[in-house]
Amino acid sequence: MAEGPTRVASGAAHGRWLTLGKDGRLSLYTLAEGGLFRWTESAVGGPDWDGPHFVPVPGLTHLTVVQGADGYVHFLGRRQRAGADGATAVDVVHAIQYQTGLAFTDWRSLGNPHKDREQGRHIAPPTGATAPDGTVHVFVRGAHGGLMMRREEPSGKWRAWEDLGGAGLDARSAPIALSDGRIEVVSAAQTGVFVWGQSQPGGDFTAPRGFGLHPVPGTLSAVETGPGRPTFFWVDGAGATAAAWRAGNWPLPLGGGPAREAYAVLRAPVDGFDCVVLAGRSPDGGAVLGLGGTENEAGGFWWYPLDRPCQGSPALARDGQGRVVVALLGPDGLPETARQDGAGLALSAWQKM
């Protein structure tokens, strides 16, 4: 049972808030009043869940969940609290869960990229990626509209905040850790799209490259579709439909209606084919699924309304039996899940937590 005052979530998390642990069990995380909730599968493949377990984080306003190749789950939050002088102070916090269903580490403050408290109150929620060597990279849009980053050394020591440049950026960037050891990050901006990347693992980030593309703010997400090659997905501002883009190419339309949030994206085999699965929230608040061949967007993309209203973007993962699982946060603040059941992306009945 929840240890907090209520078991109803206060909002959806961002990022990969449905994760698969090393033991084959899924965990699901949501925002809660004064912290976060965690649910964990009782057994590999479910269908039953234990929880919610309440993790107190006073002042938490936003939560992003990131999982590394090592299976560790990282929690990045924007925290807002009254200081000793009564003025509001904002910082970025970080914690880790090393094993499924077990305790978190202590929450560590990563500070704020701005020394001026007034400027610091205007930072956006953090996003992040964990490189294959386990080092965490945290990205925040600063008060002046550019991208700020803080990252670990391989020794575990955190570097100072770095200013990566850019201007007029959307609130959240879309970073991705690639199998070749590098991190890339893309952000929508008022003037188009900015892309940063490392030339080698652990290296410095390039100056941002600008592209005259027009994603709808708040809809960017990414997945690795080839060795060291990411594909980015968003809602195209001109066509108002989903689009896929790889650097060096024009965006390819995927059809479907516009989404209100960033797509959840998962690469998974479906009926023996290498596919990309998208999950989004339509303008009317309903959850939708999209499916197409990996790096074969021109071959067609298929969309399926799920007839379920949701808060924020749904989440996607494969369970310990390899099935695609869709999770969403209902309007009542309770999560629901459904699993791949049969050919294609046919889903089981929805299960409310």
XYZ file of C-alpha atoms in Angstrom:
353
model
C 0.000 0.000 0.000
C 1.005 3.618 -0.452
C 2.841 5.222 2.450
C 1.680 8.713 1.390
C -1.701 10.377 1.958
C -3.329 9.001 -1.207
C -2.669 6.390 -3.868
C -3.800 8.678 -6.712
C -1.017 10.068 -8.912
C -0.823 13.823 -9.358
C 0.527 13.593 -12.912
C 2.406 11.530 -15.468
C 6.176 11.298 -15.448
C 8.330 12.073 -18.494
C 10.720 9.747 -20.277
C 10.825 5.970 -19.773
C 8.476 5.718 -16.815
C 7.771 2.020 -17.496
C 11.026 0.082 -17.048
C 12.165 -3.551 -17.268
C 14.477 -4.665 -14.478
C 17.292 -7.191 -14.604
C 15.026 -9.734 -12.905
C 12.472 -9.471 -15.747
C 9.850 -7.532 -13.804
C 8.391 -4.214 -14.898
C 8.158 -1.128 -12.713
C 5.940 1.904 -13.287
C 6.470 5.395 -11.848
C 4.215 8.450 -11.582
C 4.298 11.815 -9.904
C 2.550 12.034 -6.537
C 1.840 14.851 -4.146
C 5.129 15.361 -2.303
C 7.070 12.733 -4.241
C 6.431 9.797 -6.559
C 4.682 6.427 -6.679
C 6.146 3.119 -7.822
C 4.289 -0.037 -8.813
C 6.196 -3.296 -9.476
C 5.071 -6.535 -11.118
C 4.561 -9.341 -8.610
C 6.042 -11.862 -11.050
C 7.733 -11.845 -14.441
C 5.098 -11.166 -17.089
C 2.494 -10.063 -14.546
C -0.395 -9.626 -14.585
C -0.486 -8.586 -10.914
C 1.317 -5.549 -9.499
C 2.486 -4.592 -6.019
C 2.075 -1.002 -4.892
C 1.931 1.799 -4.910
C 5.065 2.452 -2.902
C 5.420 6.134 -2.011
C 8.849 7.781 -2.303
C 8.862 11.203 -0.600
C 10.511 14.069 -2.485
C 9.207 17.344 -1.008
C 8.873 20.124 -3.565
C 9.077 17.867 -6.638
C 7.298 19.571 -9.556
C 8.421 17.402 -12.512
C 9.854 13.902 -12.850
C 11.856 12.330 -15.688
C 12.793 8.634 -15.649
C 15.892 7.387 -17.496
C 17.213 3.823 -17.690
C 20.725 2.820 -18.676
C 22.015 -0.270 -20.476
C 23.034 -1.594 -17.042
C 19.367 -1.643 -16.007
C 19.774 1.025 -13.327
C 16.858 3.464 -13.212
C 17.690 7.160 -12.752
C 15.215 9.742 -11.520
C 15.682 13.390 -12.452
C 13.433 15.976 -10.897
C 12.826 19.678 -10.796
C 12.385 20.694 -7.157
C 10.916 23.965 -5.933
C 11.058 24.901 -2.260
C 11.073 27.947 0.004
C 14.552 28.860 1.209
C 15.513 29.952 4.712
C 14.734 33.543 3.730
C 11.289 32.588 2.437
C 12.217 33.073 -1.251
C 11.558 30.280 -3.726
C 14.595 28.220 -4.723
C 14.693 25.745 -7.629
C 17.190 22.929 -8.145
C 17.601 19.666 -10.065
C 17.658 16.443 -8.035
C 18.813 12.910 -8.870
C 18.336 9.452 -7.350
C 18.991 5.885 -8.514
C 17.208 2.561 -8.127
C 19.695 -0.278 -8.628
C 17.354 -3.253 -8.229
C 13.715 -3.809 -9.130
C 11.323 -2.985 -6.318
C 14.030 -2.062 -3.818
C 15.034 1.205 -2.193
C 16.252 4.321 -3.964
C 19.524 6.018 -3.158
C 19.375 9.321 -1.322
C 18.220 12.224 -3.459
C 21.195 14.358 -4.440
C 20.909 17.982 -5.496
C 22.649 18.772 -8.781
C 22.119 22.457 -8.121
C 20.993 24.958 -10.702
C 22.882 26.156 -13.802
C 22.179 29.756 -12.753
C 23.761 31.306 -9.689
C 21.167 34.087 -9.723
C 18.123 32.781 -7.879
C 15.623 34.743 -9.968
C 17.066 33.311 -13.190
C 17.203 29.880 -11.606
C 13.459 29.867 -11.051
C 12.976 29.846 -14.835
C 14.795 26.608 -15.675
C 12.711 23.982 -17.453
C 12.241 20.385 -16.264
C 15.296 18.154 -16.777
C 15.749 15.453 -19.384
C 18.566 12.933 -19.412
C 20.395 9.986 -20.923
C 22.749 7.375 -19.491
C 25.731 6.488 -21.678
C 26.683 2.804 -22.100
C 29.463 3.274 -19.528
C 26.808 4.281 -16.969
C 27.563 8.005 -16.822
C 24.490 10.196 -16.499
C 23.934 13.302 -18.635
C 21.332 15.847 -17.480
C 19.971 18.537 -19.807
C 17.973 21.624 -18.836
C 16.752 24.587 -20.851
C 18.161 27.593 -19.047
C 16.540 30.919 -18.248
C 17.952 32.456 -21.464
C 16.517 29.733 -23.727
C 19.730 27.761 -24.366
C 20.700 24.217 -23.393
C 22.600 23.561 -20.162
C 24.149 20.207 -19.224
C 25.653 18.534 -16.186
C 27.252 15.085 -16.389
C 29.175 12.530 -14.411
C 32.804 11.645 -14.770
C 33.474 7.883 -15.138
C 34.682 8.072 -11.527
C 31.188 9.128 -10.434
C 32.142 12.729 -9.669
C 29.858 15.323 -11.230
C 31.278 18.028 -13.488
C 30.119 21.637 -13.312
C 27.191 22.820 -15.419
C 28.109 23.445 -19.080
C 26.439 25.888 -21.481
C 25.862 24.090 -24.811
C 24.380 27.111 -26.578
C 21.258 27.384 -28.668
C 18.425 29.880 -28.264
C 14.651 29.918 -28.125
C 14.517 26.224 -27.233
C 11.458 24.213 -26.314
C 11.104 23.299 -22.641
C 12.314 19.714 -23.043
C 15.044 18.332 -25.284
C 15.215 14.738 -26.571
C 18.553 13.152 -25.601
C 19.491 9.608 -26.573
C 22.329 7.288 -25.569
C 23.686 5.346 -28.556
C 25.252 1.895 -28.584
C 28.553 3.315 -29.878
C 28.956 5.135 -26.553
C 27.933 8.628 -27.683
C 25.084 10.893 -26.641
C 23.042 12.962 -29.081
C 20.381 15.484 -28.160
C 17.811 17.329 -30.263
C 15.635 20.270 -29.307
C 12.898 22.124 -31.111
C 13.342 25.889 -31.270
C 11.519 28.936 -32.540
C 13.769 28.917 -35.613
C 13.777 25.165 -36.331
C 15.689 22.261 -34.775
C 19.046 22.191 -32.958
C 21.202 19.040 -32.759
C 24.166 18.426 -30.459
C 26.364 15.333 -30.417
C 29.628 13.856 -29.220
C 32.301 12.933 -31.769
C 33.484 10.184 -29.413
C 32.277 8.572 -26.182
C 32.800 10.855 -23.209
C 33.897 13.733 -25.444
C 32.781 17.320 -25.648
C 29.555 18.186 -27.407
C 29.650 19.906 -30.782
C 28.257 23.384 -31.280
C 24.584 23.037 -32.163
C 23.691 22.407 -35.792
C 20.518 24.110 -36.949
C 17.939 22.641 -39.324
C 14.986 24.427 -40.893
C 12.405 21.940 -39.644
C 9.209 22.641 -37.753
C 8.227 20.132 -35.060
C 5.400 21.043 -32.734
C 6.914 21.990 -29.352
C 6.688 19.258 -26.738
C 6.399 16.328 -29.180
C 10.043 15.232 -29.683
C 11.293 11.728 -28.867
C 14.062 9.423 -30.114
C 15.144 5.804 -30.552
C 18.270 4.159 -31.971
C 17.322 2.516 -35.275
C 20.818 1.543 -36.488
C 24.280 1.283 -34.925
C 25.016 4.781 -33.589
C 22.114 6.194 -35.634
C 19.062 7.754 -33.959
C 15.683 8.468 -35.498
C 13.692 11.351 -34.052
C 9.903 11.480 -34.019
C 7.649 14.502 -33.631
C 4.449 16.107 -34.829
C 5.175 18.204 -37.902
C 4.010 21.777 -37.480
C 3.082 22.127 -41.157
C 1.322 18.825 -41.768
C -0.011 18.277 -38.225
C 0.849 14.571 -38.499
C 3.573 12.410 -36.995
C 6.960 12.544 -38.739
C 10.259 10.644 -38.525
C 13.624 12.292 -39.145
C 17.259 11.210 -39.365
C 20.023 13.744 -39.861
C 20.869 14.075 -43.550
C 17.301 13.350 -44.691
C 14.012 15.177 -44.911
C 11.315 14.287 -42.375
C 9.013 11.505 -43.548
C 5.286 11.808 -42.750
C 3.790 8.897 -40.831
C 0.127 9.841 -40.962
C -2.036 9.686 -37.897
C -3.422 12.699 -36.123
C -1.390 15.201 -34.115
C -0.255 14.375 -30.585
C -0.291 16.687 -27.577
C 2.831 15.256 -25.913
C 6.120 13.624 -26.867
C 5.609 10.143 -28.291
C 6.704 7.145 -26.281
C 8.856 5.128 -28.687
C 9.990 1.496 -28.577
C 11.871 -0.680 -31.038
C 10.517 -4.221 -30.864
C 9.889 -7.293 -33.046
C 6.261 -7.599 -34.145
C 5.259 -10.772 -36.003
C 8.934 -11.380 -36.777
C 9.563 -7.893 -38.212
C 11.846 -5.225 -36.743
C 9.411 -2.432 -35.906
C 9.092 0.909 -34.196
C 6.074 1.385 -31.942
C 4.832 4.858 -31.000
C 2.326 5.749 -28.303
C 0.869 9.214 -28.019
C -1.988 11.303 -26.722
C -4.354 12.726 -29.308
C -5.867 16.244 -29.118
C -9.050 14.800 -27.633
C -7.037 13.224 -24.808
C -7.195 9.621 -26.040
C -4.235 7.252 -26.302
C -3.141 6.030 -29.757
C -0.569 3.493 -30.994
C 1.469 3.681 -34.199
C 3.442 0.867 -35.845
C 5.862 0.703 -38.769
C 9.043 -0.969 -39.983
C 12.309 0.281 -38.498
C 13.859 2.807 -40.925
C 11.174 1.837 -43.433
C 8.784 4.703 -42.809
C 8.012 4.991 -46.512
C 6.603 1.462 -46.406
C 3.665 2.634 -44.300
C 2.761 3.385 -40.709
C -0.401 2.074 -39.068
C -2.318 3.784 -36.258
C -4.662 2.290 -33.683
C -6.864 4.322 -31.323
C -6.912 2.664 -27.902
C -10.236 4.115 -26.723
C -8.634 5.099 -23.406
C -8.296 8.686 -22.135
C -4.994 9.530 -20.491
C -2.937 12.211 -18.800
C 0.355 13.009 -20.478
C 2.013 10.595 -22.873
C 1.634 6.809 -22.475
C 4.700 4.648 -21.820
C 5.999 1.592 -23.688
C 8.226 -1.329 -22.699
C 8.693 -5.037 -23.356
C 7.943 -7.275 -20.411
C 10.000 -10.230 -19.227
C 8.263 -12.458 -21.779
C 9.064 -10.108 -24.665
C 5.548 -8.710 -25.079
C 4.942 -5.027 -25.774
C 3.256 -3.368 -22.794
C 1.409 -0.047 -22.943
C 0.934 1.973 -19.764
C -1.072 5.159 -19.305
C -2.240 7.360 -16.484
C -6.001 7.681 -16.482
C -7.922 10.910 -15.779
C -8.650 9.494 -12.300
C -4.928 9.438 -11.473
C -4.643 5.638 -11.574
C -2.316 3.853 -14.034
C -3.561 1.201 -16.441
C -1.644 -1.358 -18.508
C -2.373 -3.630 -21.464
C -0.115 -6.253 -23.058
C 0.468 -7.534 -26.547
C -1.901 -10.452 -26.963
C -2.045 -12.181 -30.316
C -0.966 -11.160 -33.811
C 0.332 -7.680 -34.507
C -0.302 -5.205 -31.718
C -3.555 -6.742 -30.473
C -3.769 -5.910 -26.773
C -5.193 -7.661 -23.758
C -7.891 -6.134 -21.602
C -6.791 -3.067 -19.655
C -5.758 -3.600 -16.058
C -6.147 -0.730 -13.594
C -3.674 -0.525 -10.707
